[in-house]
Amino acid sequence: MEERTNEAVAAPTRIINVLWTGGWDSTFRVMDLIANHDCTVQPHYVADNVARKSWQVELATMEKIRAMCESEPGRFSGRLAEPIVYWRGDIPKLPNLAESYAAMRGISYLGPQYEWLASLAEFRKLPPLELPVHRQDRTFNILAENVELRPGWPTDTFVVSPTAPEYLKVFRYFEFPLLQMTKPEMEKAASKYGFGDILEATWFCHTPISGPRPCGVCKPCRYTIADGMGRRVGWRGMIRFYTVGTALDYCPHDVRRWASWQWQKIQNLRVSRQ
């Protein structure tokens, strides 16, 4: 067993609970915590085996990143716990949070994950979870005027203000430490603190092509390109973005939704056959 100093025993590291997907934003937060602060990160991950067929790739990505951390003895090793995995199908639908999410959707489009993540936190009575919403995120627009800065350790963070509208209830289960950052700023900081290679190992595509490679058409791929990081999609994905993706942009809304659904069905079928 590793021998610890008296100082380490007197000041044990604190556990920080982070929602982690193996993606750029959540991985940046995980790595910033273990690289720059005396804490251990406990990741939480929801396997969306209902709609997101990339969940297996995401789990594999997280395991790869944990292995990369363990290869850095004395700095990153022993600081990143194995993710606690939940299944989306096991999360109950809570009426009060469903109403909150529906009211919010009437104001601005937000992904359905916010409702079931909040339902998970409520149902399992989880501690406050860190959610890596950033300045370029669409969710930023609805949160920006309804949060307050909470000084704390290991870093300051943002939380929903007590005076925020009731429909923001789904966000009261989370903290938002990256709210004022952008992806390029994360990239710069990661390079400065020596974990840029780990960020490059992250994953984002919901409907990967065999390889796996980013499809270039799903929303996360399109957001990645819009955030100025098209290089991560790769040349194959960029071709699909400029052909299939551009064609979808010029279609009527209903046709675009149908075509997007068909695209996901095709990719999900390909994934299931691998």
Short mmCIF file of C-alpha atoms in Angstrom, two decimals:
data_model
loop_
_atom_site.label_atom_id
_atom_site.label_comp_id
_atom_site.label_asym_id
_atom_site.label_seq_id
_atom_site.Cartn_x
_atom_site.Cartn_y
_atom_site.Cartn_z
CA MET A 1 0.00 0.00 0.00
CA GLU A 2 1.22 3.46 -0.84
CA GLU A 3 2.62 5.33 2.15
CA ARG A 4 0.99 8.71 2.77
CA THR A 5 2.47 11.71 4.52
CA ASN A 6 0.95 13.17 7.69
CA GLU A 7 -0.08 16.20 5.71
CA ALA A 8 -2.05 14.05 3.26
CA VAL A 9 -3.81 12.26 6.12
CA ALA A 10 -4.67 15.55 7.83
CA ALA A 11 -6.05 17.08 4.62
CA PRO A 12 -7.77 14.36 2.57
CA THR A 13 -8.81 15.24 -0.95
CA ARG A 14 -12.40 16.24 -1.51
CA ILE A 15 -14.65 14.34 -3.92
CA ILE A 16 -16.21 16.43 -6.69
CA ASN A 17 -19.21 14.97 -8.55
CA VAL A 18 -19.21 15.73 -12.27
CA LEU A 19 -21.54 14.65 -15.06
CA TRP A 20 -19.09 13.19 -17.57
CA THR A 21 -19.75 11.99 -21.12
CA GLY A 22 -16.21 11.69 -22.43
CA GLY A 23 -16.87 14.89 -24.39
CA TRP A 24 -14.74 18.02 -24.66
CA ASP A 25 -16.44 20.24 -22.07
CA SER A 26 -16.97 17.72 -19.27
CA THR A 27 -13.51 16.23 -19.82
CA PHE A 28 -11.94 19.68 -19.57
CA ARG A 29 -13.59 20.17 -16.19
CA VAL A 30 -12.53 16.72 -15.00
CA MET A 31 -8.93 17.26 -16.06
CA ASP A 32 -8.72 20.81 -14.73
CA LEU A 33 -9.86 19.55 -11.32
CA ILE A 34 -7.37 16.70 -11.07
CA ALA A 35 -4.49 18.66 -12.62
CA ASN A 36 -4.83 21.90 -10.65
CA HIS A 37 -6.75 21.15 -7.45
CA ASP A 38 -6.39 18.76 -4.53
CA CYS A 39 -9.49 16.72 -5.22
CA THR A 40 -10.73 13.41 -6.54
CA VAL A 41 -13.34 13.42 -9.30
CA GLN A 42 -16.30 11.06 -9.17
CA PRO A 43 -17.87 10.99 -12.63
CA HIS A 44 -21.54 10.20 -13.21
CA TYR A 45 -22.70 9.00 -16.63
CA VAL A 46 -26.14 8.22 -18.05
CA ALA A 47 -26.12 5.60 -20.81
CA ASP A 48 -28.83 6.84 -23.17
CA ASN A 49 -29.40 3.46 -24.76
CA VAL A 50 -32.88 4.66 -25.81
CA ALA A 51 -31.84 7.28 -28.37
CA ARG A 52 -28.06 7.78 -28.33
CA LYS A 53 -26.35 4.80 -29.93
CA SER A 54 -22.95 6.36 -29.24
CA TRP A 55 -23.12 5.42 -25.56
CA GLN A 56 -20.76 2.49 -26.06
CA VAL A 57 -18.21 4.77 -27.74
CA GLU A 58 -18.58 7.26 -24.89
CA LEU A 59 -17.93 4.61 -22.24
CA ALA A 60 -14.91 3.36 -24.19
CA THR A 61 -13.64 6.94 -24.49
CA MET A 62 -13.92 7.50 -20.74
CA GLU A 63 -12.04 4.29 -20.05
CA LYS A 64 -9.33 5.37 -22.51
CA ILE A 65 -9.01 8.74 -20.77
CA ARG A 66 -8.80 7.10 -17.35
CA ALA A 67 -6.00 4.90 -18.69
CA MET A 68 -4.20 7.98 -20.00
CA CYS A 69 -4.49 9.57 -16.55
CA GLU A 70 -3.09 6.49 -14.85
CA SER A 71 -0.08 6.67 -17.18
CA GLU A 72 0.90 9.98 -15.51
CA PRO A 73 2.15 8.75 -12.09
CA GLY A 74 2.17 11.35 -9.35
CA ARG A 75 0.07 13.86 -11.25
CA PHE A 76 -3.12 12.47 -12.76
CA SER A 77 -3.06 8.93 -11.40
CA GLY A 78 -5.48 7.93 -8.65
CA ARG A 79 -7.55 11.12 -8.99
CA LEU A 80 -10.24 10.03 -11.46
CA ALA A 81 -12.66 7.42 -10.14
CA GLU A 82 -14.49 4.92 -12.30
CA PRO A 83 -17.77 6.44 -13.56
CA ILE A 84 -21.02 5.55 -11.85
CA VAL A 85 -23.22 4.46 -14.75
CA TYR A 86 -27.00 4.86 -14.83
CA TRP A 87 -29.40 3.70 -17.55
CA ARG A 88 -31.79 6.24 -18.97
CA GLY A 89 -34.55 3.64 -19.12
CA ASP A 90 -34.36 3.29 -15.33
CA ILE A 91 -34.97 7.00 -14.67
CA PRO A 92 -38.61 7.68 -13.74
CA LYS A 93 -40.52 10.57 -15.25
CA LEU A 94 -41.29 13.01 -12.44
CA PRO A 95 -44.39 15.15 -13.20
CA ASN A 96 -43.11 18.36 -11.56
CA LEU A 97 -39.87 18.29 -13.54
CA ALA A 98 -41.70 17.31 -16.73
CA GLU A 99 -43.89 20.41 -16.33
CA SER A 100 -40.85 22.59 -15.68
CA TYR A 101 -39.09 21.28 -18.79
CA ALA A 102 -42.21 21.70 -20.95
CA ALA A 103 -42.55 25.34 -19.82
CA MET A 104 -38.91 25.97 -20.61
CA ARG A 105 -39.22 24.36 -24.04
CA GLY A 106 -41.99 26.86 -24.74
CA ILE A 107 -39.42 29.64 -24.38
CA SER A 108 -36.30 28.15 -25.92
CA TYR A 109 -35.26 24.81 -27.39
CA LEU A 110 -33.36 22.68 -24.91
CA GLY A 111 -32.41 19.02 -25.22
CA PRO A 112 -34.52 16.45 -23.32
CA GLN A 113 -31.47 15.35 -21.33
CA TYR A 114 -31.96 18.20 -18.86
CA GLU A 115 -35.29 16.79 -17.72
CA TRP A 116 -34.08 13.24 -17.16
CA LEU A 117 -30.78 14.34 -15.61
CA ALA A 118 -32.74 16.40 -13.08
CA SER A 119 -35.11 13.46 -12.56
CA LEU A 120 -32.10 11.21 -11.90
CA ALA A 121 -30.69 13.65 -9.34
CA GLU A 122 -34.04 13.92 -7.57
CA PHE A 123 -34.87 10.20 -7.68
CA ARG A 124 -31.43 9.07 -6.48
CA LYS A 125 -30.98 12.02 -4.08
CA LEU A 126 -27.58 12.74 -5.59
CA PRO A 127 -25.27 15.50 -4.35
CA PRO A 128 -25.07 18.64 -6.50
CA LEU A 129 -23.67 17.62 -9.88
CA GLU A 130 -21.46 19.77 -12.06
CA LEU A 131 -22.88 20.33 -15.53
CA PRO A 132 -20.36 21.69 -18.08
CA VAL A 133 -22.55 24.28 -19.83
CA HIS A 134 -20.24 26.82 -21.50
CA ARG A 135 -20.57 30.26 -23.06
CA GLN A 136 -21.10 28.93 -26.60
CA ASP A 137 -23.74 26.46 -25.45
CA ARG A 138 -27.36 27.16 -26.42
CA THR A 139 -28.31 26.59 -22.78
CA PHE A 140 -26.17 29.60 -21.83
CA ASN A 141 -28.78 31.97 -23.25
CA ILE A 142 -31.49 30.82 -20.87
CA LEU A 143 -29.20 30.56 -17.85
CA ALA A 144 -27.09 33.71 -18.18
CA GLU A 145 -29.55 36.10 -16.53
CA ASN A 146 -30.80 33.60 -13.99
CA VAL A 147 -27.65 32.49 -12.19
CA GLU A 148 -25.48 33.81 -9.42
CA LEU A 149 -21.82 33.25 -8.64
CA ARG A 150 -21.21 31.03 -5.65
CA PRO A 151 -17.69 31.31 -4.20
CA GLY A 152 -16.39 27.94 -3.18
CA TRP A 153 -13.77 25.26 -3.29
CA PRO A 154 -12.07 24.04 -5.42
CA THR A 155 -13.34 26.80 -7.73
CA ASP A 156 -16.13 29.32 -7.83
CA THR A 157 -19.20 28.16 -9.70
CA PHE A 158 -22.56 29.38 -10.92
CA VAL A 159 -25.91 28.17 -9.57
CA VAL A 160 -29.49 29.05 -10.43
CA SER A 161 -30.57 32.13 -8.50
CA PRO A 162 -33.33 31.78 -5.86
CA THR A 163 -35.25 34.48 -7.74
CA ALA A 164 -35.09 32.63 -11.08
CA PRO A 165 -38.40 31.67 -12.77
CA GLU A 166 -40.02 28.45 -11.60
CA TYR A 167 -39.58 26.81 -15.01
CA LEU A 168 -35.82 26.68 -14.38
CA LYS A 169 -36.41 24.11 -11.64
CA VAL A 170 -34.68 21.41 -13.70
CA PHE A 171 -31.40 23.34 -13.39
CA ARG A 172 -31.48 23.69 -9.59
CA TYR A 173 -29.87 20.27 -9.22
CA PHE A 174 -26.66 21.38 -10.91
CA GLU A 175 -23.66 23.68 -10.68
CA PHE A 176 -22.13 25.39 -13.72
CA PRO A 177 -18.39 26.02 -13.24
CA LEU A 178 -17.64 26.55 -16.96
CA LEU A 179 -20.46 28.96 -17.72
CA GLN A 180 -18.19 31.86 -18.70
CA MET A 181 -15.69 29.81 -20.74
CA THR A 182 -15.53 29.00 -24.46
CA LYS A 183 -14.15 25.89 -26.14
CA PRO A 184 -11.08 27.74 -27.51
CA GLU A 185 -10.35 29.02 -23.99
CA MET A 186 -10.56 25.45 -22.70
CA GLU A 187 -8.17 24.33 -25.43
CA LYS A 188 -5.68 27.03 -24.47
CA ALA A 189 -5.89 26.18 -20.76
CA ALA A 190 -5.53 22.45 -21.44
CA SER A 191 -2.35 23.10 -23.41
CA LYS A 192 -1.01 25.30 -20.62
CA TYR A 193 -1.64 22.69 -17.90
CA GLY A 194 -0.45 19.69 -19.88
CA PHE A 195 -3.59 17.76 -20.76
CA GLY A 196 -4.25 18.95 -24.31
CA ASP A 197 -3.64 15.42 -25.62
CA ILE A 198 -6.40 14.11 -23.37
CA LEU A 199 -8.91 16.63 -24.73
CA GLU A 200 -8.06 15.46 -28.23
CA ALA A 201 -9.07 11.94 -27.19
CA THR A 202 -12.63 13.03 -26.30
CA TRP A 203 -15.79 12.10 -28.21
CA PHE A 204 -18.89 14.05 -29.23
CA CYS A 205 -20.78 12.48 -32.17
CA HIS A 206 -24.18 10.87 -31.48
CA THR A 207 -24.32 8.74 -34.65
CA PRO A 208 -20.75 7.65 -35.40
CA ILE A 209 -19.72 6.14 -38.69
CA SER A 210 -17.76 2.89 -38.56
CA GLY A 211 -14.29 3.44 -37.19
CA PRO A 212 -15.78 5.10 -35.22
CA ARG A 213 -15.64 8.44 -36.97
CA PRO A 214 -17.80 11.56 -36.44
CA CYS A 215 -20.75 11.66 -38.84
CA GLY A 216 -20.63 15.43 -39.42
CA VAL A 217 -24.44 15.63 -39.53
CA CYS A 218 -25.76 15.11 -35.98
CA LYS A 219 -26.25 18.11 -33.69
CA PRO A 220 -23.06 17.63 -31.62
CA CYS A 221 -21.01 17.46 -34.84
CA ARG A 222 -22.65 20.61 -36.15
CA TYR A 223 -22.15 22.40 -32.82
CA THR A 224 -18.48 21.37 -32.82
CA ILE A 225 -18.05 22.89 -36.29
CA ALA A 226 -19.95 26.05 -35.27
CA ASP A 227 -17.65 26.41 -32.25
CA GLY A 228 -14.66 26.65 -34.60
CA MET A 229 -13.38 23.12 -34.06
CA GLY A 230 -14.25 21.49 -37.37
CA ARG A 231 -10.85 19.79 -37.44
CA ARG A 232 -12.18 17.35 -34.84
CA VAL A 233 -14.90 16.18 -37.22
CA GLY A 234 -12.33 15.08 -39.80
CA TRP A 235 -12.40 15.44 -43.56
CA ARG A 236 -15.01 12.70 -44.07
CA GLY A 237 -17.34 14.30 -41.56
CA MET A 238 -16.83 17.74 -43.10
CA ILE A 239 -17.81 16.38 -46.52
CA ARG A 240 -21.02 14.99 -45.02
CA PHE A 241 -21.57 18.29 -43.20
CA TYR A 242 -21.33 20.31 -46.42
CA THR A 243 -23.45 17.88 -48.45
CA VAL A 244 -26.04 16.11 -46.29
CA GLY A 245 -26.00 18.76 -43.57
CA THR A 246 -26.30 21.72 -45.95
CA ALA A 247 -29.10 20.02 -47.86
CA LEU A 248 -31.01 19.54 -44.62
CA ASP A 249 -30.62 23.26 -43.80
CA TYR A 250 -32.60 24.17 -46.92
CA CYS A 251 -35.40 21.70 -46.28
CA PRO A 252 -38.69 22.61 -44.58
CA HIS A 253 -38.66 21.92 -40.85
CA ASP A 254 -40.83 18.77 -41.03
CA VAL A 255 -38.77 17.34 -43.89
CA ARG A 256 -35.56 18.13 -42.00
CA ARG A 257 -36.81 16.31 -38.90
CA TRP A 258 -37.87 13.29 -40.97
CA ALA A 259 -34.54 13.18 -42.83
CA SER A 260 -32.59 13.55 -39.58
CA TRP A 261 -34.59 10.69 -38.07
CA GLN A 262 -33.92 8.49 -41.09
CA TRP A 263 -30.20 9.33 -40.93
CA GLN A 264 -30.06 8.32 -37.28
CA LYS A 265 -31.91 5.07 -38.02
CA ILE A 266 -29.35 4.20 -40.69
CA GLN A 267 -26.40 4.98 -38.42
CA ASN A 268 -27.93 3.14 -35.48
CA LEU A 269 -28.43 0.08 -37.68
CA ARG A 270 -24.79 0.24 -38.77
CA VAL A 271 -23.64 0.52 -35.14
CA SER A 272 -25.82 -2.43 -34.06
CA ARG A 273 -24.24 -4.62 -36.75
CA GLN A 274 -20.67 -3.88 -35.66
#
